[in-house]
Short mmCIF file of C-alpha atoms (C1' of nucleotides) in Angstrom, two decimals:
data_model
loop_
_atom_site.label_atom_id
_atom_site.label_comp_id
_atom_site.label_asym_id
_atom_site.label_seq_id
_atom_site.Cartn_x
_atom_site.Cartn_y
_atom_site.Cartn_z
CA MET A 99 0.05 0.25 0.04
CA HIS A 100 1.36 3.36 -0.74
CA ASP A 101 1.31 6.00 1.51
CA LEU A 102 -1.28 8.79 1.25
CA ASN A 103 0.42 11.59 1.59
CA TYR A 104 2.82 10.31 -1.89
CA PHE A 105 -0.15 8.96 -3.24
CA ARG A 106 -2.02 12.38 -3.52
CA GLU A 107 1.49 14.26 -4.44
CA HIS A 108 2.42 12.47 -6.83
CA LEU A 109 -0.59 11.48 -8.49
CA ASP A 110 1.45 11.71 -11.89
CA LEU A 111 3.66 8.96 -11.34
CA PHE A 112 0.47 6.59 -10.35
CA GLU A 113 -1.55 7.70 -13.08
CA GLN A 114 2.06 6.61 -15.31
CA MET A 115 2.50 3.15 -13.56
CA ALA A 116 -1.52 2.06 -14.19
CA ARG A 117 -0.34 3.37 -18.41
CA HIS A 118 2.70 1.38 -18.36
CA ARG A 119 1.25 -2.33 -15.86
CA GLY A 120 -1.91 -2.08 -18.37
CA ILE A 121 -4.92 -1.43 -14.80
CA GLU A 122 -7.37 1.03 -14.31
CA LEU A 123 -7.17 3.68 -11.60
CA ASP A 124 -10.07 6.23 -10.60
CA LEU A 125 -8.22 9.13 -9.77
CA ASP A 126 -11.09 10.91 -10.21
CA GLY A 127 -13.06 9.59 -7.53
CA PHE A 128 -10.07 9.17 -5.12
CA ARG A 129 -9.61 13.06 -5.58
CA ALA A 130 -13.30 13.26 -4.73
CA LEU A 131 -13.08 10.88 -1.45
CA ASP A 132 -9.93 12.85 -0.35
CA ARG A 133 -11.36 16.59 -1.09
CA GLU A 134 -14.07 15.73 1.05
CA ARG A 135 -12.38 13.86 3.86
CA ARG A 136 -10.18 16.77 4.61
CA GLU A 137 -12.91 19.42 4.28
CA LEU A 138 -14.73 17.24 6.57
CA ILE A 139 -11.96 16.99 9.07
CA THR A 140 -10.88 20.67 9.07
CA ALA A 141 -14.41 21.01 10.38
CA ALA A 142 -14.71 18.27 13.30
CA GLU A 143 -11.68 19.36 14.35
CA ARG A 144 -12.87 23.14 14.60
CA SER A 145 -15.83 21.74 16.55
CA LYS A 146 -13.46 19.29 18.71
CA ALA A 147 -11.42 22.39 19.93
CA GLU A 148 -14.38 24.27 20.57
CA ARG A 149 -16.02 21.48 22.96
CA ASN A 150 -12.07 20.95 24.78
CA LYS A 151 -12.07 24.58 25.23
CA ALA A 152 -15.26 25.18 26.77
CA SER A 153 -15.06 21.48 28.87
CA GLU A 154 -12.34 23.00 30.39
CA GLU A 155 -14.24 25.97 31.44
CA ILE A 156 -17.04 24.16 32.96
CA ALA A 157 -14.68 22.45 34.49
CA ARG A 158 -13.55 25.55 35.82
CA LEU A 159 -16.91 27.25 36.41
CA LYS A 160 -18.23 23.93 38.67
CA LYS A 161 -14.66 23.97 41.20
CA ALA A 162 -15.89 28.05 41.36
CA GLY A 163 -19.34 26.85 42.50
CA GLN A 164 -20.92 28.39 39.48
CA ASP A 165 -23.83 27.39 36.72
CA ALA A 166 -22.42 25.64 34.05
CA SER A 167 -25.80 24.75 32.24
CA GLY A 168 -26.03 27.30 29.62
CA LEU A 169 -22.65 25.73 28.37
CA ILE A 170 -23.52 22.64 28.75
CA ALA A 171 -26.58 22.26 26.51
CA GLU A 172 -24.16 24.27 23.87
CA MET A 173 -21.83 21.82 23.93
CA LYS A 174 -24.59 18.83 24.00
CA ARG A 175 -25.31 20.14 20.20
CA VAL A 176 -21.77 20.72 19.06
CA SER A 177 -21.06 17.42 20.07
CA ASP A 178 -23.97 15.71 18.37
CA ARG A 179 -22.80 17.65 15.76
CA ILE A 180 -18.96 16.30 15.74
CA LYS A 181 -20.51 12.39 15.84
CA GLN A 182 -22.25 12.83 12.39
CA ASP A 183 -19.19 14.42 11.23
CA ASP A 184 -16.50 11.34 12.72
CA GLU A 185 -19.16 9.10 11.13
CA ARG A 186 -19.13 10.39 7.48
CA ILE A 187 -14.96 10.50 7.89
CA ALA A 188 -14.81 7.05 8.77
CA LEU A 189 -16.79 6.16 6.12
CA LEU A 190 -14.53 8.11 3.79
CA ASP A 191 -11.65 6.56 5.72
CA GLU A 192 -12.65 3.03 4.97
CA ARG A 193 -13.18 4.07 1.34
CA LEU A 194 -9.87 5.70 0.31
CA ARG A 195 -8.14 2.42 2.61
CA GLU A 196 -10.30 -0.10 0.30
CA PHE A 197 -8.72 2.48 -2.65
CA LEU A 198 -5.40 2.07 -1.97
CA LEU A 199 -5.14 -1.46 -0.32
CA ILE A 200 -5.73 -1.98 -4.38
CA VAL A 201 -3.44 0.06 -6.05
CA PRO A 202 -0.38 -1.92 -7.07
CA ASN A 203 3.27 -0.93 -5.94
CA LEU A 204 5.15 1.43 -8.71
CA PRO A 205 8.19 -0.12 -11.06
CA HIS A 206 11.11 0.53 -10.46
CA PRO A 207 12.57 2.69 -13.37
CA SER A 208 15.15 0.27 -14.00
CA VAL A 209 11.86 -2.26 -15.40
CA PRO A 210 10.97 -2.06 -18.79
CA VAL A 211 8.25 -0.98 -20.02
CA GLY A 212 5.70 -3.46 -22.15
CA ARG A 213 2.11 -5.12 -22.60
CA GLY A 214 2.77 -8.63 -21.92
CA GLU A 215 5.50 -11.65 -21.16
CA GLN A 216 6.88 -11.17 -25.13
CA ASP A 217 8.16 -7.93 -23.65
CA ASN A 218 10.22 -9.53 -20.61
CA VAL A 219 14.14 -9.23 -21.15
CA GLU A 220 16.90 -12.13 -20.95
CA VAL A 221 19.37 -11.63 -18.57
CA ARG A 222 21.31 -13.96 -19.14
CA ARG A 223 21.90 -18.13 -20.23
CA TRP A 224 23.63 -20.56 -18.06
CA GLY A 225 24.91 -23.90 -18.95
CA THR A 226 23.20 -25.74 -22.48
CA PRO A 227 20.14 -27.94 -23.16
CA PRO A 228 20.48 -31.72 -22.89
CA GLN A 229 21.63 -33.60 -26.29
CA PHE A 230 19.21 -36.70 -26.73
CA SER A 231 19.27 -39.78 -29.00
CA PHE A 232 15.46 -39.38 -29.18
CA ALA A 233 12.82 -37.67 -28.93
CA PRO A 234 12.71 -36.62 -24.91
CA ARG A 235 9.16 -37.27 -23.46
CA PRO A 236 7.35 -35.06 -20.90
CA HIS A 237 7.75 -35.99 -17.47
CA TRP A 238 4.35 -36.95 -16.88
CA GLU A 239 4.82 -39.91 -19.57
CA VAL A 240 8.38 -40.65 -17.81
CA GLY A 241 6.89 -40.76 -14.17
CA GLU A 242 3.91 -42.93 -14.48
CA ARG A 243 6.61 -45.18 -16.98
CA ALA A 244 8.75 -45.35 -13.99
CA GLY A 245 6.17 -45.31 -11.56
CA ILE A 246 7.20 -42.58 -9.52
CA LEU A 247 4.46 -40.54 -10.61
CA ASP A 248 0.15 -40.86 -10.02
CA LEU A 249 -2.00 -38.53 -12.03
CA PRO A 250 -4.83 -40.77 -12.17
CA ARG A 251 -4.66 -41.95 -8.09
CA ALA A 252 -4.63 -38.07 -7.19
CA ALA A 253 -7.62 -37.13 -9.23
CA ILE A 254 -9.62 -39.96 -7.12
CA ILE A 255 -7.88 -39.29 -3.52
CA ALA A 256 -8.97 -34.97 -4.52
CA GLY A 257 -9.16 -33.57 -7.85
CA THR A 258 -7.58 -32.85 -10.83
CA ARG A 259 -4.76 -30.73 -10.74
CA PHE A 260 -3.07 -32.73 -7.56
CA ALA A 261 -0.08 -34.81 -7.44
CA LEU A 262 0.42 -37.78 -5.94
CA TYR A 263 4.37 -39.40 -6.12
CA LYS A 264 5.40 -42.39 -5.07
CA GLY A 265 8.83 -44.45 -4.79
CA ALA A 266 12.08 -42.97 -5.67
CA GLY A 267 9.03 -39.86 -7.14
CA ALA A 268 8.49 -39.29 -3.40
CA ARG A 269 11.93 -39.45 -2.51
CA LEU A 270 13.01 -37.33 -4.94
CA GLU A 271 11.00 -34.60 -4.07
CA ARG A 272 12.05 -35.18 -0.22
CA ALA A 273 15.48 -34.69 -1.75
CA LEU A 274 14.28 -31.85 -3.21
CA ALA A 275 14.16 -29.73 -0.50
CA ASN A 276 15.88 -30.85 1.44
CA PHE A 277 19.36 -30.27 -1.17
CA PHE A 278 17.40 -26.36 -1.60
CA LEU A 279 17.09 -26.09 2.29
CA ASP A 280 20.44 -27.21 3.15
CA LEU A 281 22.32 -24.80 0.23
CA HIS A 282 20.55 -21.68 1.34
CA THR A 283 21.15 -22.54 5.58
CA GLN A 284 24.93 -24.12 5.39
CA GLU A 285 26.43 -21.84 2.42
CA HIS A 286 24.29 -18.56 1.63
CA GLY A 287 23.36 -17.79 4.82
CA TYR A 288 19.90 -17.90 5.80
CA THR A 289 17.64 -19.21 8.64
CA GLU A 290 15.47 -22.00 8.43
CA ILE A 291 11.58 -21.74 9.42
CA LEU A 292 8.67 -23.57 9.34
CA PRO A 293 5.99 -22.17 9.18
CA PRO A 294 2.01 -22.66 9.59
CA PHE A 295 0.68 -23.58 6.69
CA VAL A 296 -2.65 -21.51 7.04
CA ALA A 297 -2.44 -17.27 7.08
CA ASN A 298 -5.12 -15.07 8.47
CA ARG A 299 -6.68 -12.16 6.92
CA ALA A 300 -4.21 -9.62 7.89
CA SER A 301 -1.19 -11.72 7.22
CA LEU A 302 -2.19 -11.86 3.81
CA VAL A 303 -3.76 -7.82 3.21
CA GLY A 304 -0.11 -7.61 4.66
CA THR A 305 2.03 -8.85 1.36
CA GLY A 306 -1.08 -7.54 -0.84
CA HIS A 307 -2.76 -10.88 -1.48
CA LEU A 308 -5.80 -9.84 -0.02
CA PRO A 309 -7.98 -8.14 -1.01
CA LYS A 310 -7.14 -8.03 -4.18
CA PHE A 311 -6.44 -11.66 -5.01
CA ALA A 312 -8.83 -14.07 -2.46
CA GLY A 313 -10.30 -15.63 -5.82
CA ASP A 314 -6.61 -17.11 -6.58
CA MET A 315 -6.76 -18.27 -2.71
CA PHE A 316 -8.09 -21.66 -1.16
CA ARG A 317 -10.03 -20.19 2.43
CA LEU A 318 -10.79 -22.77 5.51
CA GLU A 319 -14.89 -22.58 5.89
CA GLY A 320 -15.45 -20.87 9.50
CA THR A 321 -12.52 -20.02 10.31
CA GLY A 322 -11.10 -16.96 9.29
CA LEU A 323 -7.74 -18.55 7.47
CA TRP A 324 -6.21 -18.95 4.44
CA LEU A 325 -4.49 -21.99 3.02
CA THR A 326 -0.80 -20.19 1.81
CA PRO A 327 -0.41 -19.59 -1.14
CA THR A 328 3.14 -19.07 -1.27
CA ALA A 329 5.73 -18.26 2.43
CA GLU A 330 6.10 -15.12 1.19
CA VAL A 331 2.69 -14.87 3.64
CA GLN A 332 4.40 -16.56 6.74
CA LEU A 333 8.20 -14.82 6.00
CA THR A 334 6.56 -11.66 5.60
CA ASN A 335 4.26 -11.30 8.59
CA LEU A 336 6.55 -12.93 11.04
CA TYR A 337 8.32 -9.21 11.52
CA ARG A 338 4.72 -8.12 10.32
CA ASP A 339 4.03 -4.25 13.17
CA GLU A 340 7.87 -5.11 14.69
CA THR A 341 10.63 -2.90 14.55
CA LEU A 342 13.57 -4.47 13.47
CA ASP A 343 17.19 -3.14 15.16
CA ALA A 344 19.30 -1.22 12.03
CA ASP A 345 22.25 -3.47 13.01
CA ALA A 346 20.31 -6.59 12.37
CA LEU A 347 19.93 -5.74 8.54
CA PRO A 348 19.87 -7.90 6.45
CA ILE A 349 17.79 -10.48 8.13
CA LYS A 350 17.90 -13.36 5.71
CA VAL A 351 15.11 -16.54 6.19
CA CYS A 352 13.68 -19.37 3.92
CA ALA A 353 11.40 -22.01 4.13
CA TRP A 354 10.12 -25.06 2.53
CA THR A 355 5.90 -25.23 2.72
CA ALA A 356 3.59 -26.77 0.74
CA CYS A 357 1.62 -24.02 -1.01
CA PHE A 358 -1.93 -23.87 -2.09
CA ARG A 359 -3.80 -22.06 -5.41
CA SER A 360 -6.77 -22.52 -6.63
CA GLU A 361 -5.57 -20.43 -9.94
CA ALA A 362 -9.37 -19.74 -10.61
CA GLY A 363 -7.95 -17.89 -13.47
CA ALA A 364 -5.68 -20.41 -14.88
CA ALA A 365 -7.81 -23.07 -16.31
CA GLY A 366 -6.75 -24.21 -19.90
CA LYS A 367 -2.55 -24.14 -19.27
CA ASP A 368 -0.89 -26.54 -18.37
CA THR A 369 -3.38 -29.34 -18.23
CA ARG A 370 -1.22 -31.74 -18.32
CA GLY A 371 1.74 -33.24 -16.06
CA ILE A 372 2.40 -31.53 -12.82
CA ALA A 373 3.46 -27.78 -13.94
CA ARG A 374 0.49 -26.36 -12.52
CA GLN A 375 -1.05 -27.99 -9.30
CA HIS A 376 -3.65 -26.94 -6.78
CA GLN A 377 -1.02 -27.42 -3.85
CA PHE A 378 3.04 -27.69 -4.52
CA GLN A 379 6.11 -28.01 -2.35
CA LYS A 380 8.22 -24.37 -3.04
CA VAL A 381 11.40 -23.43 -1.01
CA GLU A 382 11.35 -19.52 -0.38
CA LEU A 383 13.71 -17.38 0.12
CA PHE A 384 13.51 -13.96 1.85
CA LYS A 385 15.01 -11.05 3.37
CA PHE A 386 14.29 -8.01 5.42
CA THR A 387 16.50 -5.35 4.11
CA ARG A 388 17.15 -1.37 5.10
CA PRO A 389 16.03 0.64 1.81
CA GLU A 390 18.82 1.33 0.18
CA GLN A 391 20.13 -1.79 0.18
CA SER A 392 17.89 -3.89 -1.33
CA TYR A 393 18.08 -4.10 -4.99
CA ASP A 394 22.07 -5.25 -3.92
CA GLU A 395 20.12 -8.07 -1.84
CA LEU A 396 17.63 -8.73 -4.60
CA GLU A 397 20.82 -9.89 -7.40
CA SER A 398 22.41 -11.60 -4.86
CA LEU A 399 18.55 -13.60 -3.92
CA VAL A 400 18.93 -14.48 -7.71
CA ARG A 401 22.08 -16.28 -7.18
CA ASP A 402 21.22 -18.06 -4.33
CA ALA A 403 18.75 -19.39 -6.33
CA GLU A 404 20.33 -19.79 -9.66
CA ALA A 405 22.76 -21.57 -7.26
CA VAL A 406 20.08 -24.42 -6.81
CA LEU A 407 20.08 -24.90 -11.19
CA GLN A 408 23.84 -24.94 -11.60
CA ARG A 409 24.21 -27.49 -9.07
CA LEU A 410 21.35 -29.90 -10.38
CA GLY A 411 23.33 -28.77 -14.16
CA ILE A 412 19.80 -27.91 -15.55
CA HIS A 413 19.94 -25.31 -18.14
CA TYR A 414 18.24 -22.03 -17.30
CA ARG A 415 18.09 -18.51 -18.27
CA VAL A 416 17.07 -15.20 -16.14
CA VAL A 417 14.56 -13.23 -17.60
CA GLN A 418 14.01 -9.41 -16.17
CA LEU A 419 10.01 -8.94 -16.31
CA CYS A 420 8.23 -5.95 -17.73
CA THR A 421 5.82 -3.65 -16.50
CA ALA A 422 2.84 -5.57 -17.50
CA ASP A 423 4.25 -9.01 -15.76
CA ILE A 424 5.73 -7.73 -12.57
CA GLY A 425 3.15 -8.92 -9.82
CA PHE A 426 1.18 -6.37 -7.71
CA ALA A 427 3.02 -5.40 -4.55
CA SER A 428 6.66 -5.98 -6.86
CA ALA A 429 8.96 -2.92 -7.92
CA LYS A 430 11.15 -5.06 -9.37
CA THR A 431 11.50 -8.59 -10.76
CA TYR A 432 13.22 -11.58 -12.24
CA ASP A 433 12.42 -14.82 -13.11
CA LEU A 434 14.52 -18.17 -13.60
CA GLU A 435 13.15 -20.45 -16.33
CA VAL A 436 14.33 -23.91 -16.34
CA TRP A 437 14.84 -25.88 -19.94
CA LEU A 438 12.18 -28.25 -20.77
CA PRO A 439 12.93 -30.51 -23.85
CA SER A 440 9.65 -32.43 -23.80
CA THR A 441 8.48 -28.74 -24.88
CA GLY A 442 11.99 -27.06 -26.40
CA ALA A 443 11.24 -24.28 -24.28
CA PHE A 444 11.73 -22.64 -20.60
CA LYS A 445 8.96 -22.95 -17.96
CA GLU A 446 9.18 -20.63 -14.73
CA ILE A 447 11.08 -22.18 -12.04
CA SER A 448 11.71 -19.11 -9.57
CA SER A 449 10.35 -15.77 -9.45
CA CYS A 450 12.03 -13.13 -7.42
CA SER A 451 11.54 -9.97 -6.70
CA ASN A 452 12.00 -6.69 -4.40
CA CYS A 453 8.93 -5.18 -2.97
CA GLU A 454 10.83 -2.17 -1.22
CA ALA A 455 8.40 -1.05 1.17
CA PHE A 456 4.75 -1.34 0.06
CA GLN A 457 4.22 -4.75 2.01
CA ALA A 458 6.50 -3.01 4.55
CA ARG A 459 3.86 -0.19 5.09
CA ARG A 460 0.72 -2.94 4.93
CA ALA A 461 2.20 -4.66 7.43
CA ALA A 462 3.99 -2.03 9.57
CA ILE A 463 7.43 -3.43 9.27
CA ARG A 464 9.87 -0.61 10.36
CA TYR A 465 14.03 -1.07 11.17
CA ARG A 466 15.35 2.01 13.69
CA PRO A 467 18.81 3.39 12.04
CA LYS A 468 20.53 4.23 15.65
CA GLY A 469 19.49 8.12 16.71
CA GLY A 470 17.02 7.94 13.62
CA LYS A 471 13.70 7.93 13.03
CA SER A 472 12.02 4.37 12.10
CA ASP A 473 11.31 4.29 8.53
CA PHE A 474 9.87 0.55 7.06
CA VAL A 475 11.77 -2.11 5.69
CA HIS A 476 12.04 -3.20 2.23
CA THR A 477 11.18 -7.12 2.05
CA LEU A 478 12.22 -9.33 -1.31
CA ASN A 479 10.99 -12.89 -1.73
CA GLY A 480 12.06 -15.35 -3.80
CA SER A 481 11.33 -19.39 -4.81
CA GLY A 482 14.18 -21.40 -4.26
CA LEU A 483 12.88 -23.16 -6.04
CA ALA A 484 9.63 -24.46 -6.73
CA VAL A 485 10.28 -28.00 -5.38
CA GLY A 486 7.34 -29.79 -8.04
CA ARG A 487 8.62 -27.80 -11.38
CA THR A 488 12.35 -28.63 -9.88
CA TRP A 489 11.02 -32.90 -10.23
CA LEU A 490 9.77 -32.25 -13.30
CA ALA A 491 12.38 -30.41 -14.67
CA VAL A 492 14.94 -32.80 -13.34
CA VAL A 493 12.82 -35.98 -15.18
CA GLU A 494 12.94 -34.53 -18.42
CA ASN A 495 16.73 -33.34 -18.37
CA TYR A 496 18.15 -36.10 -16.78
CA GLN A 497 15.57 -39.26 -18.47
CA GLN A 498 17.98 -41.46 -20.88
CA THR A 499 16.57 -44.10 -23.58
CA ASP A 500 15.97 -47.13 -21.51
CA GLY A 501 12.93 -44.76 -19.40
CA SER A 502 15.57 -44.32 -16.45
CA ILE A 503 16.18 -41.11 -14.63
CA VAL A 504 19.86 -40.43 -13.87
CA VAL A 505 19.80 -38.46 -10.82
CA PRO A 506 22.20 -35.89 -10.55
CA GLU A 507 25.42 -35.83 -8.58
CA ALA A 508 24.13 -32.98 -5.69
CA LEU A 509 21.06 -35.33 -5.42
CA ARG A 510 22.68 -38.69 -4.71
CA PRO A 511 23.63 -38.24 -0.86
CA TYR A 512 19.64 -36.90 -0.56
CA MET A 513 18.69 -40.07 -3.44
CA GLY A 514 21.29 -43.23 -1.91
CA THR A 515 20.73 -44.09 -5.91
CA ASP A 516 22.90 -42.72 -8.83
CA ARG A 517 19.75 -43.69 -10.84
CA ILE A 518 16.27 -44.35 -10.81
CA PRO A 519 15.23 -47.54 -12.45
CA ALA A 520 13.89 -47.59 -15.93
CA PRO A 521 10.11 -49.16 -15.90
CA ALA A 522 11.18 -53.15 -17.36
CA ALA A 523 12.73 -52.78 -13.44
CA ALA A 524 10.21 -50.63 -11.63
CA LYS A 525 7.44 -52.29 -10.23
CA ALA A 526 3.76 -51.15 -10.80
"C1'" G B 287 -13.79 -26.04 24.63
"C1'" G B 288 -14.96 -24.11 30.90
"C1'" A B 289 -13.46 -21.38 34.83
"C1'" G B 290 -10.30 -17.40 36.89
"C1'" G B 291 -6.97 -13.10 36.34
"C1'" A B 292 -3.99 -9.02 33.22
"C1'" G B 293 -3.36 -5.98 28.86
"C1'" U B 294 -0.86 2.57 30.17
"C1'" G B 295 4.58 5.11 26.00
"C1'" G B 296 11.89 1.88 23.71
"C1'" C B 297 11.53 -1.19 29.39
"C1'" C B 298 9.39 -0.43 33.94
"C1'" G B 299 5.37 1.02 36.77
"C1'" A B 300 1.37 5.39 39.19
"C1'" G B 301 -3.21 7.24 37.62
"C1'" C B 302 -10.30 10.83 42.86
"C1'" G B 303 -14.53 11.16 35.11
"C1'" G B 304 -12.76 17.38 34.90
"C1'" U B 305 -5.12 21.85 32.25
"C1'" U B 306 -3.16 13.68 32.07
"C1'" G B 307 -0.03 12.79 26.43
"C1'" A B 308 0.05 11.39 30.76
"C1'" A B 309 3.32 10.89 37.41
"C1'" G B 310 8.15 8.43 38.92
"C1'" G B 311 12.27 5.02 37.91
"C1'" C B 312 15.32 2.67 33.62
"C1'" G B 313 17.20 3.19 29.22
"C1'" G B 314 18.37 6.91 25.09
"C1'" C B 315 20.60 11.40 23.21
"C1'" G B 316 22.26 16.29 24.31
"C1'" G B 317 25.43 19.53 27.94
"C1'" U B 318 28.40 21.00 32.44
"C1'" C B 319 32.31 18.87 35.52
"C1'" U B 320 37.07 15.01 33.98
"C1'" U B 321 43.86 14.58 30.45
"C1'" G B 322 39.68 10.08 28.88
"C1'" A B 323 36.01 7.02 31.49
"C1'" A B 324 33.28 6.35 34.87
"C1'" A B 325 30.23 9.06 38.50
"C1'" A B 326 27.31 13.25 39.43
"C1'" C B 327 24.27 17.41 38.32
"C1'" C B 328 20.87 19.80 33.97
"C1'" G B 329 18.53 19.73 29.84
"C1'" C B 330 15.48 16.66 25.58
"C1'" U B 331 13.24 11.49 25.06
"C1'" A B 332 6.17 8.59 20.30
"C1'" G B 333 3.48 8.51 16.26
"C1'" G B 334 -0.91 9.39 13.17
"C1'" C B 335 -3.66 13.09 11.02
"C1'" C B 336 -5.77 17.69 9.75
"C1'" C B 337 -4.61 23.67 8.27
"C1'" G B 338 -0.03 26.22 6.81
"C1'" A B 339 5.08 28.05 2.30
"C1'" A B 340 7.32 28.09 6.89
"C1'" A B 341 6.97 29.25 12.02
"C1'" G B 342 3.13 27.23 14.20
"C1'" G B 343 -1.29 25.75 14.95
"C1'" G B 344 -4.94 21.82 15.85
"C1'" U B 345 -7.02 16.70 16.53
"C1'" C B 346 -6.72 11.67 17.65
"C1'" U B 347 -4.32 7.20 19.88
"C1'" C B 348 -3.43 4.08 27.29
"C1'" G B 349 -4.61 -3.63 23.37
"C1'" G B 350 -9.17 -3.15 18.92
"C1'" G B 351 -14.59 -1.89 18.33
"C1'" G B 352 -18.64 0.13 20.23
"C1'" G B 353 -21.47 3.07 23.72
"C1'" U B 354 -22.55 6.67 28.17
"C1'" U B 355 -21.47 11.93 28.76
"C1'" C B 356 -20.34 18.63 28.14
"C1'" G B 357 -15.93 15.77 28.92
"C1'" A B 358 -13.20 8.68 29.22
"C1'" A B 359 -6.81 5.85 30.80
"C1'" U B 360 -10.01 6.19 34.59
"C1'" C B 361 -17.52 4.15 34.33
"C1'" C B 362 -20.79 -0.14 30.67
"C1'" C B 363 -20.61 -4.12 26.57
"C1'" U B 364 -18.24 -6.10 22.52
"C1'" C B 365 -13.48 -8.52 20.81
"C1'" C B 366 -8.36 -9.28 20.84
"C1'" U B 367 -3.85 -11.70 23.10
"C1'" C B 368 -0.90 -13.14 26.71
"C1'" C B 369 -1.05 -15.89 32.41
"C1'" U B 370 -3.07 -19.39 35.68
"C1'" C B 371 -6.37 -24.16 36.67
"C1'" C B 372 -9.65 -28.01 33.61
"C1'" G B 373 -11.12 -30.80 30.37
"C1'" C B 374 -9.98 -33.37 24.96
"C1'" C B 375 -5.68 -34.36 21.61
"C1'" A B 376 -0.75 -36.13 18.42
#
RNA sequence: GGAGGAGUGGCCGAGCGGUUGAAGGCGGCGGUCUUGAAAACCGCUAGGCCCGAAAGGGUCUCGGGGGUUCGAAUCCCUCCUCCUCCGCCA
């Protein structure tokens, strides 16, 4: 959320932002609301000043044993008027808040202006696509043939867009998560957090998921709780309503969690396989930083995520998202995209964003520089990585002619084997 | 889930319905003193919003919300959180 005063004084910036992101913003509506609110506040406060003065006078008269009934009667009328004004002001405050809560963040000046994902800019590539002597199969075929993935049974248990991993497939999922966590905690300096998998309304408003994106999440009926769509939610709210010690920044945390998305708007995309699921696992990287260091920290966050793919030896590229494609809360976002041999294309596997003070303002996360006034921190988040999509990338990139899957070296300690056996050898 | 207790400024802790934004202490900042430091002493030490070019003025905030009243930290209702005891449970 944006600061009201800043918003009011920089309407031109927000107009430009709306154009660049391709959204509608009712700025005329804002102006009218804002003007009426301020006029009413001025009037109400004048009345309150009058009442406060009269109250002192009443106290003085009573102490002196004199009659104050005339003044009291007059103040009764003033108080009634104040009450009416205050009610109207509260209503306008609420409207204003509702408006500001759905205004997205301002993109950083370095973000390319664009109209959609076709305008995203490739920043760099790592590695090369693997060579196959056969036509590489999509991951669901490789997985089902090897007996490590069972989507039909997942559909019976829960429905479509849920996955069931089996045997080495389940272990691969677990191995990936452990490998990610060990790398980030032992080599990149993140502290591991294991948070709740549900979040309350205030937490989701803090990150920007509510009120605008309620339709993309699962709500737990009758509880006021939601299944978390990303650990970004829990990690952002780790310090909601707190003031952090400036010397403690940057604070780097990571978390493995399940993530749940109803993806109401995604029907028809990625319908085969496990790329787009209602439930998936993710290891999230997260930083609380001082404003002046956040963009350096974003670059290193991206490198931390990239390190995972480098260790796994999977070809990928880094893409900077354009203004039309960055998320609601983000000021700047890099995506990591892995190479998928079955489609001969890159697929998003991580998204790393600097939200600047956008979420910190919503969630009231501050820091206090020594001897200075407290200010909002910057929050950064990134997938390090999405486990399910990494599973898929490993299976596709390391599939063999006979249907077996070579385990990347970095995963062998976690898998206890260097190969997931071929279908013929796999048990049903 | 049941019963009881508590929520005041960065922290501790006072606070008869009427100069209480809030005593006192601690902590923090500045100063005096000192070669330096400590001690001692003196002063300063919340934020939001509105008006204003500024200086400054006004207003709101004592867990949240609502009510009573001319006036609420102080009275009433309600919600939340924490603590204690009981129950249930992996």
